[in-house]
mmCIF file of C-alpha atoms in Angstrom:
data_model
loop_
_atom_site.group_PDB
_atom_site.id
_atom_site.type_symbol
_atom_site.label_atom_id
_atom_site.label_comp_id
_atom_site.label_asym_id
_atom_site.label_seq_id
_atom_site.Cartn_x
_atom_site.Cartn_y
_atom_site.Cartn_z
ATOM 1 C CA UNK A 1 30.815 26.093 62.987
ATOM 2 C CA UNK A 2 27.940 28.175 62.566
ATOM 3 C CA UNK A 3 27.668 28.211 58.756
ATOM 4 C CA UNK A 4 27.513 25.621 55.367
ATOM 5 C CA UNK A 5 30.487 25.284 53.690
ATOM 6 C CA UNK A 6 29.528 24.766 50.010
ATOM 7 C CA UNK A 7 32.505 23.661 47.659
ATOM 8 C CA UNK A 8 32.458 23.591 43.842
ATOM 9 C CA UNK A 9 33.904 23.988 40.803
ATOM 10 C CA UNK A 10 32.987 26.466 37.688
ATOM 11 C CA UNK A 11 30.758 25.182 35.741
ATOM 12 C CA UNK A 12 30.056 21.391 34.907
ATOM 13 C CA UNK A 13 30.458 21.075 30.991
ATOM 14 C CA UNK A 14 34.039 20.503 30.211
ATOM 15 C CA UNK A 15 35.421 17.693 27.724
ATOM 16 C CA UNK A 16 38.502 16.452 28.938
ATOM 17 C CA UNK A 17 36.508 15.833 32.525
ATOM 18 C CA UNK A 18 34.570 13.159 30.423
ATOM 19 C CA UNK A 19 36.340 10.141 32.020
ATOM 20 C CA UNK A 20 38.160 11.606 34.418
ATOM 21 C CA UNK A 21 35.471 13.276 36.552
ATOM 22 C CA UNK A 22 32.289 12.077 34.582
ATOM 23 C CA UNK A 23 32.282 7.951 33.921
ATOM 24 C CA UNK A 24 32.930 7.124 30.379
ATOM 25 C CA UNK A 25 29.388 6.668 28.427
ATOM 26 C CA UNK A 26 27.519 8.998 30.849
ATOM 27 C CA UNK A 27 25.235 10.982 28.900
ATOM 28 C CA UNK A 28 25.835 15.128 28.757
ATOM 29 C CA UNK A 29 22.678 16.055 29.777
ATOM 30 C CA UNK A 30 23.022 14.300 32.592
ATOM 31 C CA UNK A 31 26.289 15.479 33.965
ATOM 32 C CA UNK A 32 24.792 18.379 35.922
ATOM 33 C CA UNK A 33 23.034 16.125 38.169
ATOM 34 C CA UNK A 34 25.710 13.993 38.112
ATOM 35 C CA UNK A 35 28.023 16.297 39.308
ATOM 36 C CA UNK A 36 25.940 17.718 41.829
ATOM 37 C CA UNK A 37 25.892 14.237 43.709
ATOM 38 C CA UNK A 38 29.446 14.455 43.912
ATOM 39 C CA UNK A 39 29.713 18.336 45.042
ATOM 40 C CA UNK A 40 27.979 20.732 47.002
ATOM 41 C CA UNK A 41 27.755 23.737 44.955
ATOM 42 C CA UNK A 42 28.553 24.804 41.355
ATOM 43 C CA UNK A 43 29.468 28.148 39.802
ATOM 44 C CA UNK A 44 27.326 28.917 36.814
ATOM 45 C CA UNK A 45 30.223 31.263 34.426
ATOM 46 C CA UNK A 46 27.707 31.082 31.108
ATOM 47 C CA UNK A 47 25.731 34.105 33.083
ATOM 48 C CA UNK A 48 28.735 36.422 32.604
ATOM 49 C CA UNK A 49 28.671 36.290 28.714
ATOM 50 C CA UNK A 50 25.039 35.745 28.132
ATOM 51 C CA UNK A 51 21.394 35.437 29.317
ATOM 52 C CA UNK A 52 19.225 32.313 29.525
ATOM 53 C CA UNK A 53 15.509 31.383 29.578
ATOM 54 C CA UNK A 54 13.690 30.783 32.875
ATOM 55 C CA UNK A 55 13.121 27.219 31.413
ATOM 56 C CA UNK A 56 16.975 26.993 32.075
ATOM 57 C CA UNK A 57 16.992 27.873 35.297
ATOM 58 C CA UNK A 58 13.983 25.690 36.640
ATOM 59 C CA UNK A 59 16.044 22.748 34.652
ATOM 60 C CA UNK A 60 19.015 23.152 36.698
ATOM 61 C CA UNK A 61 16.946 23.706 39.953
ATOM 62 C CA UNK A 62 15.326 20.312 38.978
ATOM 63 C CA UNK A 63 18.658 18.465 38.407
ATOM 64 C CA UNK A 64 20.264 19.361 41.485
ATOM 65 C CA UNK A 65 19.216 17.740 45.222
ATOM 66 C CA UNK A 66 18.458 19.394 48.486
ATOM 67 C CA UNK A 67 21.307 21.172 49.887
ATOM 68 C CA UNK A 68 22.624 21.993 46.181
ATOM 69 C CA UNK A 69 23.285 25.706 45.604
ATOM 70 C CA UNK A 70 24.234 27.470 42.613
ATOM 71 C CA UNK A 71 26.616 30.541 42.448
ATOM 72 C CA UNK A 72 25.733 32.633 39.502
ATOM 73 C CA UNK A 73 28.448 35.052 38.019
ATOM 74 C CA UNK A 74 27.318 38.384 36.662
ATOM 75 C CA UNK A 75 26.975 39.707 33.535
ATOM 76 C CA UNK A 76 30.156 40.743 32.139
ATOM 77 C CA UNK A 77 27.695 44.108 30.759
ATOM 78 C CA UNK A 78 27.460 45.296 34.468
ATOM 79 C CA UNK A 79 30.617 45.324 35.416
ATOM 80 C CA UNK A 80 33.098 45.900 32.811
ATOM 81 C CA UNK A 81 31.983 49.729 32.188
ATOM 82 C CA UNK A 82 33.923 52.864 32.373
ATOM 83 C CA UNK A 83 30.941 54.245 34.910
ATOM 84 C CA UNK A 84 29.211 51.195 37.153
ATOM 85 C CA UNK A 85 27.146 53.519 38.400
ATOM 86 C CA UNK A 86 25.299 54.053 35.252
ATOM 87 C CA UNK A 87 24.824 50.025 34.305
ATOM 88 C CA UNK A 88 21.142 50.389 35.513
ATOM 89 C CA UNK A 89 19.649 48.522 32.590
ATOM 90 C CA UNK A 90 22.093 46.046 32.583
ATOM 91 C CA UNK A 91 21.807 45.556 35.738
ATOM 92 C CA UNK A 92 17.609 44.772 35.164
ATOM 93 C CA UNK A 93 18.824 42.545 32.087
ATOM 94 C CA UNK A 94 20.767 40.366 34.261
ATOM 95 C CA UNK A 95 18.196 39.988 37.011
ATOM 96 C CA UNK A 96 15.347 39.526 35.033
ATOM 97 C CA UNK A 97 16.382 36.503 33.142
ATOM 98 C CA UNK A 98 14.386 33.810 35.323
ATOM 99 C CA UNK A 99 17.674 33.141 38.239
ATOM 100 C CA UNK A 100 15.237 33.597 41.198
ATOM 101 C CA UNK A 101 13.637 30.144 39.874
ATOM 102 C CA UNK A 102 16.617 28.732 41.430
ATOM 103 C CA UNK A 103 14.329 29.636 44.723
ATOM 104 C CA UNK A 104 16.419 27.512 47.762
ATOM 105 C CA UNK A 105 19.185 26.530 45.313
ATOM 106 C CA UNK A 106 20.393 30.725 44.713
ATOM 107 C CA UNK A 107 23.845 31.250 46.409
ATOM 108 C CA UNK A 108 25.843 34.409 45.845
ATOM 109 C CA UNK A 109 25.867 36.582 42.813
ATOM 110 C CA UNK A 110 29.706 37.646 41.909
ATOM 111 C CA UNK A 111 30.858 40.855 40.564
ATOM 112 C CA UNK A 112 33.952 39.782 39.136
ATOM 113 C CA UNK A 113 36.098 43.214 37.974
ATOM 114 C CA UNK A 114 38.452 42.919 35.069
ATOM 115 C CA UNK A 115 41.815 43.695 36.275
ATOM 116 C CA UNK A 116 42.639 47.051 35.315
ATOM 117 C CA UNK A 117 39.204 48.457 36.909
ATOM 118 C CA UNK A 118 40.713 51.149 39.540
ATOM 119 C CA UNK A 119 38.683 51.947 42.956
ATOM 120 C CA UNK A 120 36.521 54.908 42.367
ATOM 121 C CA UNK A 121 35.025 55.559 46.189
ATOM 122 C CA UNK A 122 32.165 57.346 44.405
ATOM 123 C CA UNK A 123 31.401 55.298 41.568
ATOM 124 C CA UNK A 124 31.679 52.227 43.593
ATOM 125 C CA UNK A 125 29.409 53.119 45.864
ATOM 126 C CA UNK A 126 27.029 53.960 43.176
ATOM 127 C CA UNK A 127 27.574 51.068 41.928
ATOM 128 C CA UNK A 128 26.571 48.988 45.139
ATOM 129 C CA UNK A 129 23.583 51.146 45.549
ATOM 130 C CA UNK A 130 22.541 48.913 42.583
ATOM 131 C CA UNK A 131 22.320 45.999 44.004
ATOM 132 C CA UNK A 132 19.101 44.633 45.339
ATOM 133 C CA UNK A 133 18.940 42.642 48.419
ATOM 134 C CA UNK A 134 16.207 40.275 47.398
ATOM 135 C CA UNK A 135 14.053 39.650 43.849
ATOM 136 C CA UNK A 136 10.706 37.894 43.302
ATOM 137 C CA UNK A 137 10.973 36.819 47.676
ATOM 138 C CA UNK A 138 14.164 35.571 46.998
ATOM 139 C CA UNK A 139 17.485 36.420 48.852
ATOM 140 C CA UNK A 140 20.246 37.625 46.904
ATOM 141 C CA UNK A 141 23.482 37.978 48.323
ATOM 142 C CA UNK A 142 26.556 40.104 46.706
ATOM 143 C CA UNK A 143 30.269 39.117 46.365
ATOM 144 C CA UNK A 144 32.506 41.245 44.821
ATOM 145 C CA UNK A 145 35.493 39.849 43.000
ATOM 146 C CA UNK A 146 38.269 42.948 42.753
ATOM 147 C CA UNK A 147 41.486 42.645 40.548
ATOM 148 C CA UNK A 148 43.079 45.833 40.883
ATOM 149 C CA UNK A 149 45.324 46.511 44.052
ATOM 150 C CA UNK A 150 43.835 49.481 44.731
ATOM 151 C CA UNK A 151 40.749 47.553 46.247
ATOM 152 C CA UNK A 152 43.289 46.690 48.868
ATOM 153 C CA UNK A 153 42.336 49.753 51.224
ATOM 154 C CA UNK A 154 40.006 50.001 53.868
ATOM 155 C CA UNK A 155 38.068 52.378 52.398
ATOM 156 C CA UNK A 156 36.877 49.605 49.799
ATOM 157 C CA UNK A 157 36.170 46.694 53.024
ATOM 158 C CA UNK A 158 34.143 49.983 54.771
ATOM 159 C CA UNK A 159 31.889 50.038 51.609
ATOM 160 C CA UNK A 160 31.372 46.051 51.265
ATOM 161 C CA UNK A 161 30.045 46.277 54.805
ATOM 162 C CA UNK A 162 28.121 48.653 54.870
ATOM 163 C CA UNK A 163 26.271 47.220 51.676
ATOM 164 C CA UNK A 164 26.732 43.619 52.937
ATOM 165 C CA UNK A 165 28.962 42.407 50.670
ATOM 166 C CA UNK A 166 31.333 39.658 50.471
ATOM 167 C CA UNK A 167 34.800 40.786 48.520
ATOM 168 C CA UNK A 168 35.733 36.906 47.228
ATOM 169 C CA UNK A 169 39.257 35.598 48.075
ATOM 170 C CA UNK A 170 41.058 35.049 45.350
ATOM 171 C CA UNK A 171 44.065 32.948 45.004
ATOM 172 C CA UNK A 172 45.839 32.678 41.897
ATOM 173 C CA UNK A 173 49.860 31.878 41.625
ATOM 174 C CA UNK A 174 49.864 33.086 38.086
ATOM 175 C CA UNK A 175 48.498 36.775 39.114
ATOM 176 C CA UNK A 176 50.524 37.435 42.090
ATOM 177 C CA UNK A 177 49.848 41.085 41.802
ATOM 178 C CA UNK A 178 45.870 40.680 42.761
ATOM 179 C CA UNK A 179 45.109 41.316 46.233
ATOM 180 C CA UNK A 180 44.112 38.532 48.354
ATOM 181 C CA UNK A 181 41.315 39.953 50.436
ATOM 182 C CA UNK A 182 40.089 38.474 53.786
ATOM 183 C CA UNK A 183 37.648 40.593 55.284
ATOM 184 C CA UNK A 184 34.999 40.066 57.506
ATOM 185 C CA UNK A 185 32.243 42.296 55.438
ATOM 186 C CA UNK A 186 29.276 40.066 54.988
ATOM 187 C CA UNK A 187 27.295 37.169 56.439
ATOM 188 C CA UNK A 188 29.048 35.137 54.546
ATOM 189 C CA UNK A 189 32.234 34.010 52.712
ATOM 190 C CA UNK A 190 33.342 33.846 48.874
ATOM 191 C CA UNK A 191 36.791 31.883 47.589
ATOM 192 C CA UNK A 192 37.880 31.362 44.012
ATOM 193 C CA UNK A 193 41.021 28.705 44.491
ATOM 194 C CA UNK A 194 42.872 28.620 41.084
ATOM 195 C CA UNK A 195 45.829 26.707 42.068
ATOM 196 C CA UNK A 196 45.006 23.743 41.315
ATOM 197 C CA UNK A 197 48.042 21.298 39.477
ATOM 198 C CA UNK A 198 48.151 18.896 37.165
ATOM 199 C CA UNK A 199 50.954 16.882 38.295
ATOM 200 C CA UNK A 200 48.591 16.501 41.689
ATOM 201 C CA UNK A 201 46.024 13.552 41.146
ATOM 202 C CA UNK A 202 43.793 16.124 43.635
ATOM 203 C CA UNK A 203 44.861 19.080 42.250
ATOM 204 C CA UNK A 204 46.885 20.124 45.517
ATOM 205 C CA UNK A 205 48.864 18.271 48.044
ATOM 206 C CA UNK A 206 47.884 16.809 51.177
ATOM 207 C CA UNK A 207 49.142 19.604 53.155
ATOM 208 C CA UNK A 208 47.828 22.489 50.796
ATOM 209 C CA UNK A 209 43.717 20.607 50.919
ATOM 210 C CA UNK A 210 44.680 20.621 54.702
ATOM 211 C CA UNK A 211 45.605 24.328 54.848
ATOM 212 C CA UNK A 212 42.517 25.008 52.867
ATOM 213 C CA UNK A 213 40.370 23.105 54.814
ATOM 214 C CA UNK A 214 41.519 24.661 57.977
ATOM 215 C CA UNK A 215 40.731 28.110 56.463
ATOM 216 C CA UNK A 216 37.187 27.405 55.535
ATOM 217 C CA UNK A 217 36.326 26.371 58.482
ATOM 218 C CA UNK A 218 37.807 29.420 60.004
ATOM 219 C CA UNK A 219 35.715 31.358 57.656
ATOM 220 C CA UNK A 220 32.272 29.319 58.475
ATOM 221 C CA UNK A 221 32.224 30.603 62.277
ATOM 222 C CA UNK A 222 31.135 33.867 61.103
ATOM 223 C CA UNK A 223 28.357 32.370 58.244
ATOM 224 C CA UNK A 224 28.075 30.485 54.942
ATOM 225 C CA UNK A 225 31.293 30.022 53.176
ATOM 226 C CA UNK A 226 30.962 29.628 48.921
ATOM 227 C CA UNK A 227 34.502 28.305 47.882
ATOM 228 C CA UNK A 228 35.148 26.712 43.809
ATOM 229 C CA UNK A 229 37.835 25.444 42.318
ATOM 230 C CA UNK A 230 38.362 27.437 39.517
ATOM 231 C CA UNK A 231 41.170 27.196 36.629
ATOM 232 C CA UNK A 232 44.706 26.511 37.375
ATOM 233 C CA UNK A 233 44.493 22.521 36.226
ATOM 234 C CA UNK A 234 41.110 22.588 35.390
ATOM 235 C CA UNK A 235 40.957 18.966 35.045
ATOM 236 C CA UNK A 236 41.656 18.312 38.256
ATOM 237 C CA UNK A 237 39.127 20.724 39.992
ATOM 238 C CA UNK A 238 36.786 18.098 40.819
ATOM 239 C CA UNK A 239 39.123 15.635 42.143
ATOM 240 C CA UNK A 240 40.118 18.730 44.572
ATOM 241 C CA UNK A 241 36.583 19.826 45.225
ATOM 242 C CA UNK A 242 35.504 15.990 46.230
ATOM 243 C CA UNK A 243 39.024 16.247 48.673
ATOM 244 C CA UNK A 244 38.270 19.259 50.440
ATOM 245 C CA UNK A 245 34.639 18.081 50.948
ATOM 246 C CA UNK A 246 35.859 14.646 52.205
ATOM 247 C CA UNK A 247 38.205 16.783 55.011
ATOM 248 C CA UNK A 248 35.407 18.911 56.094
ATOM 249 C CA UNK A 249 32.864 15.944 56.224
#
């Protein structure tokens, strides 16, 4: 392999994973760092509804080790619009808020579309045009998570590329009708896995953490691979993060 394969979950505060993923009596302010000895990345999803302080960020840089790294999801301001192209000072909003003091710990920034957002080949590419490839010295790399099938075209992996972005997997049994996108257009790799089940003490089966397993590391020979467990059973996300990290050990 010649990438990292980082796997998380969305976010870390959650109730019901208080004695189930968290021990019973740990304290909440220190579930962060707890969970990021058990994981190797984390999702931040607070960023798409609202800004924080740069004291924030340099918290959760603090409470994390070497190795950690955040994904940060984008403000839901720049990218559920009628025009992207025009988001420019939402856009500067977003960035500005202090997540460069992440420094080391920055992963990807996702785009995440709403569903009913159509490709506009113009707009889109105004849109990408938007995005910076590094703030303050520090990297910042661009996934794009489409809901719409019209993404599913080759005119929409030509633009990704040529602006270096990732276009996240998705996989969802609930939302059949989103297109599950596996295309080689950046340095690196994006998955949202929201198929998690209750009635599965890990979330999947053997054979499905297997399958997975076997596609990440398919995915790290061409870079860094960013994969979460993300809704479906949310309460067992962890257990399936920890299982898929344990197979790829």
């Amino acid at each position: 392999m010649t990438g990292t394969i980082h796997i998380g979950i969305g976010g870390w505060t959650y109730e019901p994973w208080r004695g189930v993923f968290y021990p019973d009596g740990l304290v909440q302010k220190r579930e962060l760092e707890y969970a990021a000895g058990k994981l190797t990345s984390i999702e931040i999803n607070g960023t798409y509804y609202s800004t924080f302080k740069p004291d924030s960020w340099m918290k959760w840089r603090d409470e994390t080790p070497d190795g950690f790294v955040f994904a940060v999801k984008a403000s839901r301001y720049c990218t559920n619009r009628k025009v992207l192209s025009e988001g420019k000072e939402s856009f500067d909003r977003f960035l500005d808020q202090g997540l460069t003091a992440l420094g080391d710990r920055l992963g990807p920034i996702n785009w995440q579309f709403m569903a009913t957002k159509k490709f506009d080949p113009v707009d889109f590419e105004g849109f990408l045009k938007l995005l910076p490839n590094e703030k303050d010295g520090v990297r910042l790399r661009h996934a794009l998570e489409v809901r719409h099938p019209s993404f599913d075209t080759q005119e929409f992996y030509d633009l990704a590329a040529k602006y270096g972005c990732a276009i996240v997997y998705a996989e969802d049994e609930e939302a059949p009708e989103w297109p599950r996108i596996d295309q080689p257009t950046a340095d690196f790799a994006y998955a949202r896995l929201m198929s998690s089940r209750e009635d599965e003490p890990t979330g999947m089966s053997d054979a499905e953490l297997n399958a997975t397993a076997d596609r990440l590391r398919g995915w790290a020979k061409r870079g860094d691979v960013f994969a979460y467990m993300i809704a479906g059973a949310k309460v067992r996300n962890p257990a399936a993060a920890m299982a898929l990290i344990e197979r790829l050990a």
